[in-house]
Short mmCIF file of C-alpha atoms (C1' of nucleotides) in Angstrom, two decimals:
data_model
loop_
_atom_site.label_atom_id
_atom_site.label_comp_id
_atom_site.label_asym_id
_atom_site.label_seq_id
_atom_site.Cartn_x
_atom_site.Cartn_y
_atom_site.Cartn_z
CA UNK R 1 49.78 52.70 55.35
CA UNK R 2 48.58 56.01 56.82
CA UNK R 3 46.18 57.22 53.40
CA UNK R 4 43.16 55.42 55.57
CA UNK R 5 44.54 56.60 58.39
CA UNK R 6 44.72 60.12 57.19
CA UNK R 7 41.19 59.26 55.63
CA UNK R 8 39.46 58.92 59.38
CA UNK R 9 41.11 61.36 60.88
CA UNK R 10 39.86 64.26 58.76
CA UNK R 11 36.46 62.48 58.89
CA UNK R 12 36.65 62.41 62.43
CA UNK R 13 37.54 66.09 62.30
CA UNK R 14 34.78 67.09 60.28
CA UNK R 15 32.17 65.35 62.26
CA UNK R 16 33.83 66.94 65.66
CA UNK R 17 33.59 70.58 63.74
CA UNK R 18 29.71 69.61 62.93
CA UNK R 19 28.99 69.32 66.56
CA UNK R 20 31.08 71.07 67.93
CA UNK R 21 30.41 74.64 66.25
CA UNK R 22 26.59 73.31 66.58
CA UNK R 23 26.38 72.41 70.62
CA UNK R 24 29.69 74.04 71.87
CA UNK R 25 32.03 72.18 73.75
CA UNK R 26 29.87 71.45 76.79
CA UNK R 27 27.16 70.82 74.57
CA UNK R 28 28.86 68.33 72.60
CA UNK R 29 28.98 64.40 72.63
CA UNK R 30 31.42 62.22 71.87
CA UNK R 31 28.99 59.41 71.12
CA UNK R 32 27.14 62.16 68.49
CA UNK R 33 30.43 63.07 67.06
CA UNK R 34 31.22 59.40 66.89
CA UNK R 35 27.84 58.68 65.13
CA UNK R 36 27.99 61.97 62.30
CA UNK R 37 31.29 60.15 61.29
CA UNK R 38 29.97 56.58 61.48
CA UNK R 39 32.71 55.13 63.19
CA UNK R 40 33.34 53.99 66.64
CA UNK R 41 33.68 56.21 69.67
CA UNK R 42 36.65 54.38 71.12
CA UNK R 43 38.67 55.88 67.66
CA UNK R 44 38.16 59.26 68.21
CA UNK R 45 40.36 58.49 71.68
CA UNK R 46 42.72 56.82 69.41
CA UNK R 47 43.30 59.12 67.19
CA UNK R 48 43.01 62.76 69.66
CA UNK R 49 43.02 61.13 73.47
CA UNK R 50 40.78 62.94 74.86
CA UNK R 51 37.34 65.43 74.16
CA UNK R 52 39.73 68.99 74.54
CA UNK R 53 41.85 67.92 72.38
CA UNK R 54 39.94 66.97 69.72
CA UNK R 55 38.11 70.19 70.31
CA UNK R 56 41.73 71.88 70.72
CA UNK R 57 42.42 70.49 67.01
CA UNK R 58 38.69 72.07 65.45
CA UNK R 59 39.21 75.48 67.09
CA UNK R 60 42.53 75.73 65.93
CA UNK R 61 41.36 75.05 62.58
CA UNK R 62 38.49 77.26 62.43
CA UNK R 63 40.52 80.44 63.63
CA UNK R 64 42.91 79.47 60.77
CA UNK R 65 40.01 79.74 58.64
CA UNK R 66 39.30 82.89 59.65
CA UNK R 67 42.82 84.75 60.03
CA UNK R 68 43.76 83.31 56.86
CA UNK R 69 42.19 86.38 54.82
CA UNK R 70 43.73 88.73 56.69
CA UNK R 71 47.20 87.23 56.81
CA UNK R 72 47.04 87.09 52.73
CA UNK R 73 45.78 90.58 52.56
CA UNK R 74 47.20 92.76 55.14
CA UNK R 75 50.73 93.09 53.25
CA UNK R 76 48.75 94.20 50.12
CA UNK R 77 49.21 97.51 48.82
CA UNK R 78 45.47 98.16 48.16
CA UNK R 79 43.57 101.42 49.93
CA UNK R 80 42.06 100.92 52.90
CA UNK R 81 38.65 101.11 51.57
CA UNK R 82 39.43 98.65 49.12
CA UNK R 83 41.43 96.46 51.62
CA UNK R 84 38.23 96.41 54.30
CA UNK R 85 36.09 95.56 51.66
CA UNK R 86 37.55 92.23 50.89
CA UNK R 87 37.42 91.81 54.58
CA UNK R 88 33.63 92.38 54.34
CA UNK R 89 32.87 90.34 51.46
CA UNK R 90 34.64 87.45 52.56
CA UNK R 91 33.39 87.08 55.70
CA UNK R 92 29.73 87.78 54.57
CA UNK R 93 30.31 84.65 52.05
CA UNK R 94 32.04 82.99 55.01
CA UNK R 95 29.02 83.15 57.63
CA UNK R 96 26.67 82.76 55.35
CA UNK R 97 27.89 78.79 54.54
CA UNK R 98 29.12 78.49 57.77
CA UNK R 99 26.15 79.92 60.16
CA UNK R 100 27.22 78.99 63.41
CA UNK R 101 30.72 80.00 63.37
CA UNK R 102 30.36 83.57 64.33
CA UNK R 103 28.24 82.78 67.38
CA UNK R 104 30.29 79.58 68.28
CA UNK R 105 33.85 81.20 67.93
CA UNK R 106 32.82 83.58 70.71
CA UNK R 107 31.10 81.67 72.69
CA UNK R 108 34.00 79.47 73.23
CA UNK R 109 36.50 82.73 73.47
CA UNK R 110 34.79 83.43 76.28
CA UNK R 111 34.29 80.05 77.89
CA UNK R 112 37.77 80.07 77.74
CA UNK R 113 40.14 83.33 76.76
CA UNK R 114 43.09 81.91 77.56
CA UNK R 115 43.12 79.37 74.89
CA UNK R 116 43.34 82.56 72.48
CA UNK R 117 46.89 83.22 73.46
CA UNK R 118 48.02 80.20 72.12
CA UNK R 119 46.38 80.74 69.02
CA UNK R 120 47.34 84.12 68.03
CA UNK R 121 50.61 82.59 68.04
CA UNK R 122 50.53 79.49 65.72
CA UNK R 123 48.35 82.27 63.64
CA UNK R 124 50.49 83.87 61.14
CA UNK R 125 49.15 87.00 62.10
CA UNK R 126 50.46 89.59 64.53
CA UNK R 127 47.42 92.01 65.78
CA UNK R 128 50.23 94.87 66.20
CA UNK R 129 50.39 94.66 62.51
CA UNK R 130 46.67 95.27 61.76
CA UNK R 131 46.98 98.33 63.10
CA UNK R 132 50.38 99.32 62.00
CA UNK R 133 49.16 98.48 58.33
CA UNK R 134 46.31 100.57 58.62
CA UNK R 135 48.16 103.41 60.37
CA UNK R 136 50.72 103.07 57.53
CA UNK R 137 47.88 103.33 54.44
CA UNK R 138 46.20 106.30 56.22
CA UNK R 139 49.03 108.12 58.24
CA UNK R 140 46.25 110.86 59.44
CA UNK R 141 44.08 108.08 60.87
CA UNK R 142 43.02 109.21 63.96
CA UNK R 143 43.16 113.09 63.61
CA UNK R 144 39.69 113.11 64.94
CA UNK R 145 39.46 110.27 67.51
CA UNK R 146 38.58 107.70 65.27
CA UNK R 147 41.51 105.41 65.75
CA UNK R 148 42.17 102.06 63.63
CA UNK R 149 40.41 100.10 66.74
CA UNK R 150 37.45 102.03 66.33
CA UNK R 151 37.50 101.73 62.82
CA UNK R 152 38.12 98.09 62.85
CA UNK R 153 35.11 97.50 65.73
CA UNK R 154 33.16 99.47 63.29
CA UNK R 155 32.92 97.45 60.46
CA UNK R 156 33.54 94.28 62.08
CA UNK R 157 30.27 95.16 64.45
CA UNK R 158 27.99 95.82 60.99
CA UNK R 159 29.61 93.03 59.31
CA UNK R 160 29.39 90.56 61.85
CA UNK R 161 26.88 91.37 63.88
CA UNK R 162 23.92 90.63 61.66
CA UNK R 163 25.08 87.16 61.32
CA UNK R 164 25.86 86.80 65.34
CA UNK R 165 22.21 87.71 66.21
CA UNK R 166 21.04 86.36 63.01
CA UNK R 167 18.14 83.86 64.38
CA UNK R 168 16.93 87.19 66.69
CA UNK R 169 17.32 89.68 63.87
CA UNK R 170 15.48 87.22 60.77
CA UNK R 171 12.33 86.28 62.79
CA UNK R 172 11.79 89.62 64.41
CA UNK R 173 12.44 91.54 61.33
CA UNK R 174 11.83 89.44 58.20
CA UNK R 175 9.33 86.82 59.06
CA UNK R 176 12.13 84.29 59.77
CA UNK R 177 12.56 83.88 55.86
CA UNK R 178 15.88 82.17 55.24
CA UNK R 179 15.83 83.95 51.74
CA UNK R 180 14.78 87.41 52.70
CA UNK R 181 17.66 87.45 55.54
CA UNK R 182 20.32 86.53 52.71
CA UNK R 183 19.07 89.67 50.60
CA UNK R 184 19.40 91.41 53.65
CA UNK R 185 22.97 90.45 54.49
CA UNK R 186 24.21 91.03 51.14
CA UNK R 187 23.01 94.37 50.54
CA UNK R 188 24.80 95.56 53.77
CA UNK R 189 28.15 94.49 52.20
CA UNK R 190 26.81 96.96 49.08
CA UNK R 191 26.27 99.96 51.26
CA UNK R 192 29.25 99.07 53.83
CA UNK R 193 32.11 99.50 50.70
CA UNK R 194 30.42 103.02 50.60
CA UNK R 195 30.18 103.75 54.47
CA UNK R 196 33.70 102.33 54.77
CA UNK R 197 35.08 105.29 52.38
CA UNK R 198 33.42 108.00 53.81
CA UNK R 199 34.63 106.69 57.13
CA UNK R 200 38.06 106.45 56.36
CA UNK R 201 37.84 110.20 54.70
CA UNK R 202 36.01 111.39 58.38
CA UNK R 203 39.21 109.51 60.31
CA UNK R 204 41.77 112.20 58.72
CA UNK R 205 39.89 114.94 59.56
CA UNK R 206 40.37 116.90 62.46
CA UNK R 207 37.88 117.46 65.03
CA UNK R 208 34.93 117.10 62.90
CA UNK R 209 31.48 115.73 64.53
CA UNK R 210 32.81 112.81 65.24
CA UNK R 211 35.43 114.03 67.80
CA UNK R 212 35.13 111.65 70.85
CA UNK R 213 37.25 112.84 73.82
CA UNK R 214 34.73 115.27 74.62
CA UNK R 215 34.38 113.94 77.89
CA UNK R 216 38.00 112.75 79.16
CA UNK E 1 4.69 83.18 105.97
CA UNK E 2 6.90 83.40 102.49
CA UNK E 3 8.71 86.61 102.98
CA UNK E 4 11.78 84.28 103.74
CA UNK E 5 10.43 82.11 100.70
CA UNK E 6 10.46 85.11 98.66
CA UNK E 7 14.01 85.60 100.02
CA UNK E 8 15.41 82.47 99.22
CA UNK E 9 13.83 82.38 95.34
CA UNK E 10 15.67 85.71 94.79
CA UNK E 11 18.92 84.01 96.09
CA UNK E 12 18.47 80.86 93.94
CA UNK E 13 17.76 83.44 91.17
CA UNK E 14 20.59 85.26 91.54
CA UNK E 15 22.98 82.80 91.84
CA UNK E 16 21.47 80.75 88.65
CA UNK E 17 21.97 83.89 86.77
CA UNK E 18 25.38 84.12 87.48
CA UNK E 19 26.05 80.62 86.72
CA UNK E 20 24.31 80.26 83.59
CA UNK E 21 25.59 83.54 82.12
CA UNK E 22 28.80 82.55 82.68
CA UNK E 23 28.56 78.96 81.75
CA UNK E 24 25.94 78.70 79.61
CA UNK E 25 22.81 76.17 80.05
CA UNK E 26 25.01 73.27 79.32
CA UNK E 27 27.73 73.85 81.10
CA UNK E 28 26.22 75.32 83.84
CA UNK E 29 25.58 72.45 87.06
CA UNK E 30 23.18 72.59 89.45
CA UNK E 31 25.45 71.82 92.24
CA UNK E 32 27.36 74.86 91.58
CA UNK E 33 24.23 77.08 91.78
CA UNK E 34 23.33 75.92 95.14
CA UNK E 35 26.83 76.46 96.45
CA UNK E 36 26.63 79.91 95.27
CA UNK E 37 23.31 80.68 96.53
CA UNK E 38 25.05 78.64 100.17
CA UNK E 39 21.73 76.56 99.93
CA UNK E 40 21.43 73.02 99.75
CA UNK E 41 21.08 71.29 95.75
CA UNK E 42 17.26 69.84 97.06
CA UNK E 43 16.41 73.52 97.18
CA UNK E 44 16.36 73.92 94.04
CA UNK E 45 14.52 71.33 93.03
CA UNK E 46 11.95 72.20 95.23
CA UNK E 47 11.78 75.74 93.95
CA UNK E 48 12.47 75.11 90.58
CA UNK E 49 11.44 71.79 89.40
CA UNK E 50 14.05 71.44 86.92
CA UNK E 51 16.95 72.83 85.59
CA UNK E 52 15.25 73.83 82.10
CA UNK E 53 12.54 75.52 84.10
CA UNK E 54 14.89 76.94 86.63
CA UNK E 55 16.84 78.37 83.21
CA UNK E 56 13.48 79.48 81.47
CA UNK E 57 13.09 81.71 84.92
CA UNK E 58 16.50 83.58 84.65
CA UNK E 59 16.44 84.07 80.95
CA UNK E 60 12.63 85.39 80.48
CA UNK E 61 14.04 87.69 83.51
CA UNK E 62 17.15 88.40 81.47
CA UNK E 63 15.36 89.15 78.36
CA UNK E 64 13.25 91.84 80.23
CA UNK E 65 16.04 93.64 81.15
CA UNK E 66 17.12 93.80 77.94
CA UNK E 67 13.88 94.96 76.57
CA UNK E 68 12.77 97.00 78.96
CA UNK E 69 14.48 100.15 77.68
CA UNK E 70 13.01 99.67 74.26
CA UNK E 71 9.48 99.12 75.33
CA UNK E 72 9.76 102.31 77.96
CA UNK E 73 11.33 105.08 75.03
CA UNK E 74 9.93 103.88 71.73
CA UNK E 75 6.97 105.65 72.37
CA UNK E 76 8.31 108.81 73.35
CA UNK E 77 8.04 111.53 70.88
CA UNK E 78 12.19 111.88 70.72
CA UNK E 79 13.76 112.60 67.25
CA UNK E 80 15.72 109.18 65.81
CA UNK E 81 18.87 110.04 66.66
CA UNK E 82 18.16 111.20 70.10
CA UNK E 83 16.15 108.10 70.83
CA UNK E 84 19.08 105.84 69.04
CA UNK E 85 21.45 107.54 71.38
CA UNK E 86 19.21 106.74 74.46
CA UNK E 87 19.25 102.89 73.63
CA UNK E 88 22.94 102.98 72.65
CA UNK E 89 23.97 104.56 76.40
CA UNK E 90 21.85 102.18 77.79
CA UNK E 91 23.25 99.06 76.62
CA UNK E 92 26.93 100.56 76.63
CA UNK E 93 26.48 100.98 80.25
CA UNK E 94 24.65 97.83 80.70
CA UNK E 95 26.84 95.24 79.36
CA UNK E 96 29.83 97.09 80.75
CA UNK E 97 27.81 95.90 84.19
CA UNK E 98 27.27 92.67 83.04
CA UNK E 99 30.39 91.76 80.44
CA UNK E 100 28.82 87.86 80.07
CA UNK E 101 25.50 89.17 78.85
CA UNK E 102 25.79 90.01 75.52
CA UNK E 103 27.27 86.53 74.84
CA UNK E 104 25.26 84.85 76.74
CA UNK E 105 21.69 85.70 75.47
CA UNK E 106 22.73 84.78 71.62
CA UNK E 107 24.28 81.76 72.40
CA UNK E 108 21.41 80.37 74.42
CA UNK E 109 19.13 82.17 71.27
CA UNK E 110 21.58 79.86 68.76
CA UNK E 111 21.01 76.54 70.67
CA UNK E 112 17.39 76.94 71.08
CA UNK E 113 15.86 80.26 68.85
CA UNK E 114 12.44 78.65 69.55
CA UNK E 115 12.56 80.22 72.90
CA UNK E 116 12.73 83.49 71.52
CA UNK E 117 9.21 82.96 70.42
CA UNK E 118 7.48 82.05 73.74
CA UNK E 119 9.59 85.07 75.26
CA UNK E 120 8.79 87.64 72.57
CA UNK E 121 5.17 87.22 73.28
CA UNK E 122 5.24 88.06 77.14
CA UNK E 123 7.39 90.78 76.56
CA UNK E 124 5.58 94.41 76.08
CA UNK E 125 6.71 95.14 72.80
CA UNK E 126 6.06 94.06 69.23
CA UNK E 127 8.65 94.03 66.71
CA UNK E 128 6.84 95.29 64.38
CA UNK E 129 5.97 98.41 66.26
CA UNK E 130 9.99 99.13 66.19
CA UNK E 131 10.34 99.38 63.09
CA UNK E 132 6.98 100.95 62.67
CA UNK E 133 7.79 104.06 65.17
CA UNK E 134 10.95 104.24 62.92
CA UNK E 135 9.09 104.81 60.07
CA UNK E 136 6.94 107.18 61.48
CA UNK E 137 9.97 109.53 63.01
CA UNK E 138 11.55 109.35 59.75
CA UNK E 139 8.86 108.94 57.37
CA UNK E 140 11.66 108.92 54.46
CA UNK E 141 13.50 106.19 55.57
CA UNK E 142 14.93 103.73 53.42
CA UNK E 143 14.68 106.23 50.00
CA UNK E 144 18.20 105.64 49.72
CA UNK E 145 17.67 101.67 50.64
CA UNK E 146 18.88 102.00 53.95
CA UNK E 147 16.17 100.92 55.37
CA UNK E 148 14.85 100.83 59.21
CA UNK E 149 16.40 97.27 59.46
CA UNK E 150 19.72 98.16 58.09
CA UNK E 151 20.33 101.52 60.94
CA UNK E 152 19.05 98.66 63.73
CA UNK E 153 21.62 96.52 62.43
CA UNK E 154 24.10 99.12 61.87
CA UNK E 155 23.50 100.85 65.35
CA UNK E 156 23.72 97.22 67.79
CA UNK E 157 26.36 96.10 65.53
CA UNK E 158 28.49 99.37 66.51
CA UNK E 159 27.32 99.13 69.76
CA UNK E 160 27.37 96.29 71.11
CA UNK E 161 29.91 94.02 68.74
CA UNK E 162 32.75 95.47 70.88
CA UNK E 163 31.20 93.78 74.13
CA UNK E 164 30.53 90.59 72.43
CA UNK E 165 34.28 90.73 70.61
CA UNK E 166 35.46 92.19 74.27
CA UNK E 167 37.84 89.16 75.24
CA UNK E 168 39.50 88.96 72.01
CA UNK E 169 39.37 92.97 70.97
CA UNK E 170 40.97 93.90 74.56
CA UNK E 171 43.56 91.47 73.93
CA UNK E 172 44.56 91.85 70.80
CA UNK E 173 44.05 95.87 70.58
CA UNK E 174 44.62 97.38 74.17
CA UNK E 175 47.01 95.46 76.05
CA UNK E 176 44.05 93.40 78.05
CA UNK E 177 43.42 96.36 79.94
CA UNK E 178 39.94 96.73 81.69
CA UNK E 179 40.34 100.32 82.16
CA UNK E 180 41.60 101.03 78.48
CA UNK E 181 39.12 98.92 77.08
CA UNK E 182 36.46 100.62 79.31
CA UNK E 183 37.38 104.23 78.08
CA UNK E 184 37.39 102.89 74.57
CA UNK E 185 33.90 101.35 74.83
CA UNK E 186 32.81 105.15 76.48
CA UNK E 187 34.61 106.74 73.28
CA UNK E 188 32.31 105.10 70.98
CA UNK E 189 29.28 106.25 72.60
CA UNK E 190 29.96 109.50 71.71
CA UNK E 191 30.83 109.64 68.21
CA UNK E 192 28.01 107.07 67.46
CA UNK E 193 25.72 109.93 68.41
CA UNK E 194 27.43 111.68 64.91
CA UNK E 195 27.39 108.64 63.09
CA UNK E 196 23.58 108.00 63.95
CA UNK E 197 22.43 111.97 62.97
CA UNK E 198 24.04 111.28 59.74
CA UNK E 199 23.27 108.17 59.21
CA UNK E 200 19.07 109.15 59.43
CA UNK E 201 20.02 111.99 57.10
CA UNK E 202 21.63 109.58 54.73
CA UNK E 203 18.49 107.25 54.93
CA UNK E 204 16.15 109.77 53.70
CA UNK E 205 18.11 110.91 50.90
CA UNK E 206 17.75 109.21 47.51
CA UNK E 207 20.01 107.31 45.64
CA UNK E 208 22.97 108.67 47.04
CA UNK E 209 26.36 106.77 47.69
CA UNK E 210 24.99 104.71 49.92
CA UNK E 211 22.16 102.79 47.04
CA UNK E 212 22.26 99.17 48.24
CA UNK E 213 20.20 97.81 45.43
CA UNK E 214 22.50 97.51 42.78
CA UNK E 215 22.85 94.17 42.27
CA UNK E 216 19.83 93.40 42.39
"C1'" DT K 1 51.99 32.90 52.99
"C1'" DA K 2 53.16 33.69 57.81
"C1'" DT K 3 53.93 37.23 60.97
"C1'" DT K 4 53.88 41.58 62.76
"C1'" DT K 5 51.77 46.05 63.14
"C1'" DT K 6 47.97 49.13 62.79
"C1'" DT K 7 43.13 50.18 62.79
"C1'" DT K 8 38.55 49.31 64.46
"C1'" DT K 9 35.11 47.58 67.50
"C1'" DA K 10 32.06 45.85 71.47
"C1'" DA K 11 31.83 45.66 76.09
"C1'" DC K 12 33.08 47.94 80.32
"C1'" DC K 13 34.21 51.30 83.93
"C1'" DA K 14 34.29 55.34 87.00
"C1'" DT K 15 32.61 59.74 87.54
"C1'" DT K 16 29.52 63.30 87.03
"C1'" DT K 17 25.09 65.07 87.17
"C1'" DG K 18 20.15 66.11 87.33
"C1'" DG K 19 16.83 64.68 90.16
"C1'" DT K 20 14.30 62.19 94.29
"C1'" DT K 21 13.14 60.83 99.06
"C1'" DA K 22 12.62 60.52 103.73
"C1'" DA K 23 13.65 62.73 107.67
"C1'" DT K 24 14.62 67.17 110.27
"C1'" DT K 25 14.11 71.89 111.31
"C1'" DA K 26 11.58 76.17 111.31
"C1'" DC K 27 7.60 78.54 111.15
"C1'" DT K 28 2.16 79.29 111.55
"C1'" DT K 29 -1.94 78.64 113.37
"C1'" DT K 30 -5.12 77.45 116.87
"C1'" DA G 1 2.11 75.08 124.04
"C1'" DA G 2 0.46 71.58 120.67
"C1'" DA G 3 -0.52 70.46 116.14
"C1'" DG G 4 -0.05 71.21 111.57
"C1'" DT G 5 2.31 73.08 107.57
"C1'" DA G 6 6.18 74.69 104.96
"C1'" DA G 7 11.13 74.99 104.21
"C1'" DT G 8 15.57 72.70 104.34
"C1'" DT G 9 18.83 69.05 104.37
"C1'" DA G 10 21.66 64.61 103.93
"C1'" DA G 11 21.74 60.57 101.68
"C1'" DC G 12 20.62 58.26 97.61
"C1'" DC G 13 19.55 56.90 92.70
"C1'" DA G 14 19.53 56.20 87.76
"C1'" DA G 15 21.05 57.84 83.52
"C1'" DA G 16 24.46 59.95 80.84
"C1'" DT G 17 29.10 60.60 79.62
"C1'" DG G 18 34.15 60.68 78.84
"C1'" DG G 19 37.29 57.36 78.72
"C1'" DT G 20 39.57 52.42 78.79
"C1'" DT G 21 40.51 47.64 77.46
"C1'" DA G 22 40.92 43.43 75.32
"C1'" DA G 23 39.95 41.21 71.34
"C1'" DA G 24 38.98 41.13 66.30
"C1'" DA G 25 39.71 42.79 61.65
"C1'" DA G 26 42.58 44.82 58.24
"C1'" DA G 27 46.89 46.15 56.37
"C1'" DA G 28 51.77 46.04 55.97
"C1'" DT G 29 55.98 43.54 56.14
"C1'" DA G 30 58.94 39.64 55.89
#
DNA sequence: TATTTTTTTAACCATTTGGTTAATTACTTT
DNA sequence: AAAGTAATTAACCAAATGGTTAAAAAAATA
């Protein structure tokens, strides 16, 4: 009765995710998302109504994607070194299949912030409790004005980053060689797990270099 | 003769770059630009051409602002870290000016990195020559395998992944407070200068901790 | 097998949107 | 001031696009 049914839908969603990570929402076309699936336009109405909500269903999707590591890990009782580093690694495989994501997630955060409310909820993931869990592992976090959200921009910014400015970074720097730029990825996740431990050691000192309030 | 004509380009410009940053090239309208600039659609048209070329304008224009700091400092005869510190200020202060930027410029990159070509060449600065004046300054660099490419990465990552993240780290982290957020972004600025001193030290030193290479 | 329900499609429709045109206004030049 | 040129506008146009509809095909039910 509904296995076909079931059948389109997720082809429908997978087309919709193709284009729509690819193009963005505005960018997108229902006739091109109706064509990558090989099925008629008039069905992707039938089965989401409308263009947002299809999109609605992808984004939702793709953030689950991404929170999903974090939800399974956070309540783990591994170091934080240890902890970021699956972080890290995961999301360094993740980008690397999935090139567009970074950029495209975003993009369409900031096309639209709102929409994030809604999804933090249906996320089983409460932000408080990132930073809770990481205050909890490393109870002197902070001492010296490196506070979780710093530490969490930190390695989120060298993790991510590459991949967000990815088509900028592998043509300027590496002769826009798709190979070369993986090499390049991966040994930042091999020198990260190091930076990460000597960064979490700096957090629980006291006033050391890194001290930041100098000027409030 | 076309000192008004002057005048009214600089309008359309303006108001094209506010439209497109904010939207995008796609879902930017034309309509919306002329309202903004309070001149009629025709205009521009008749400055313009086309919407591609009036987009090529604003984001060549865009691009130089962006690049302009590099190309003025990188030949200066500034140590690394001091110079590092010069560009991170910069853009701290610059996308805190202009929040949509950061965004912006790599999704339009993403959707058409061709462009980047064409723009690289009419900008005054090679990208070799970074990385180049890097290795001069720290003629060591990368005995430890972190090389120039990896600081750049590591430096803009730090730097400017909490303006690109800004909607969903402000949220999540501070409440979706502008002024919180703001002193946080200011925070970082400072203790980057300590991360970037001892990151150069670490890149000259070999084999330490921080040895990338071993999986390879 | 006959009938009812669900899925799929081709043809349409209304709106939006980038772009054009012909006329008007403003400005220069002589 | 008259004539010529450049800037500006209102009205229009064609193509693209999200969405609808009515009919056909397929599947489920009786």
């Amino acid at each position: 009765m509904n296995a076909l049914k079931k059948e389109t839908e997720k082809i429908i969603i997978e087309a919709a995710k193709e284009v729509f990570v690819e193009k963005g929402l505005q960018g997108a076309r229902m006739q091109e998302i109706a064509d990558r699936a090989g099925i008629n336009k008039a069905l992707l109405h039938y089965y989401f109504r409308s263009k947002d909500k299809l999109f609605d269903a992808i984004f939702e999707d793709i953030m689950s994607e991404m929170f999903v590591v974090v939800a399974k890990n956070i309540r783990s009782d591994m170091s934080l070194p240890d902890l970021l580093e699956v972080f890290v690694k995961f999301y360094n495989d993740f980008f690397q299949k999935n090139p567009f994501y970074p950029q495209f997630i975003f993009h369409e955060i900031w096309q639209n912030p709102d929409r994030l409310s809604e999804i933090m909820k249906s996320q089983q993931i409460a932000p408080a409790e990132i930073v809770e869990k990481i205050q909890q592992k490393v109870p002197a976090i902070g001492n010296s004005g490196l506070t979780a959200q710093h530490m969490i921009a930190n390695v989120l910014g060298m993790t991510l980053f590459p991949h967000i400015a990815r088509p900028l970074f592998q043509r300027v720097f590496f002769n826009n060689d798709d190979g070369e730029y993986a090499r390049f990825l991966n040994e930042r996740t091999d020198f990260l797990k190091a930076f990460m431990s000597v960064m979490v050691q700096g957090a629980t000192t006291l006033n050391d270099a890194g001290e930041p309030d100098e000027d409030f």
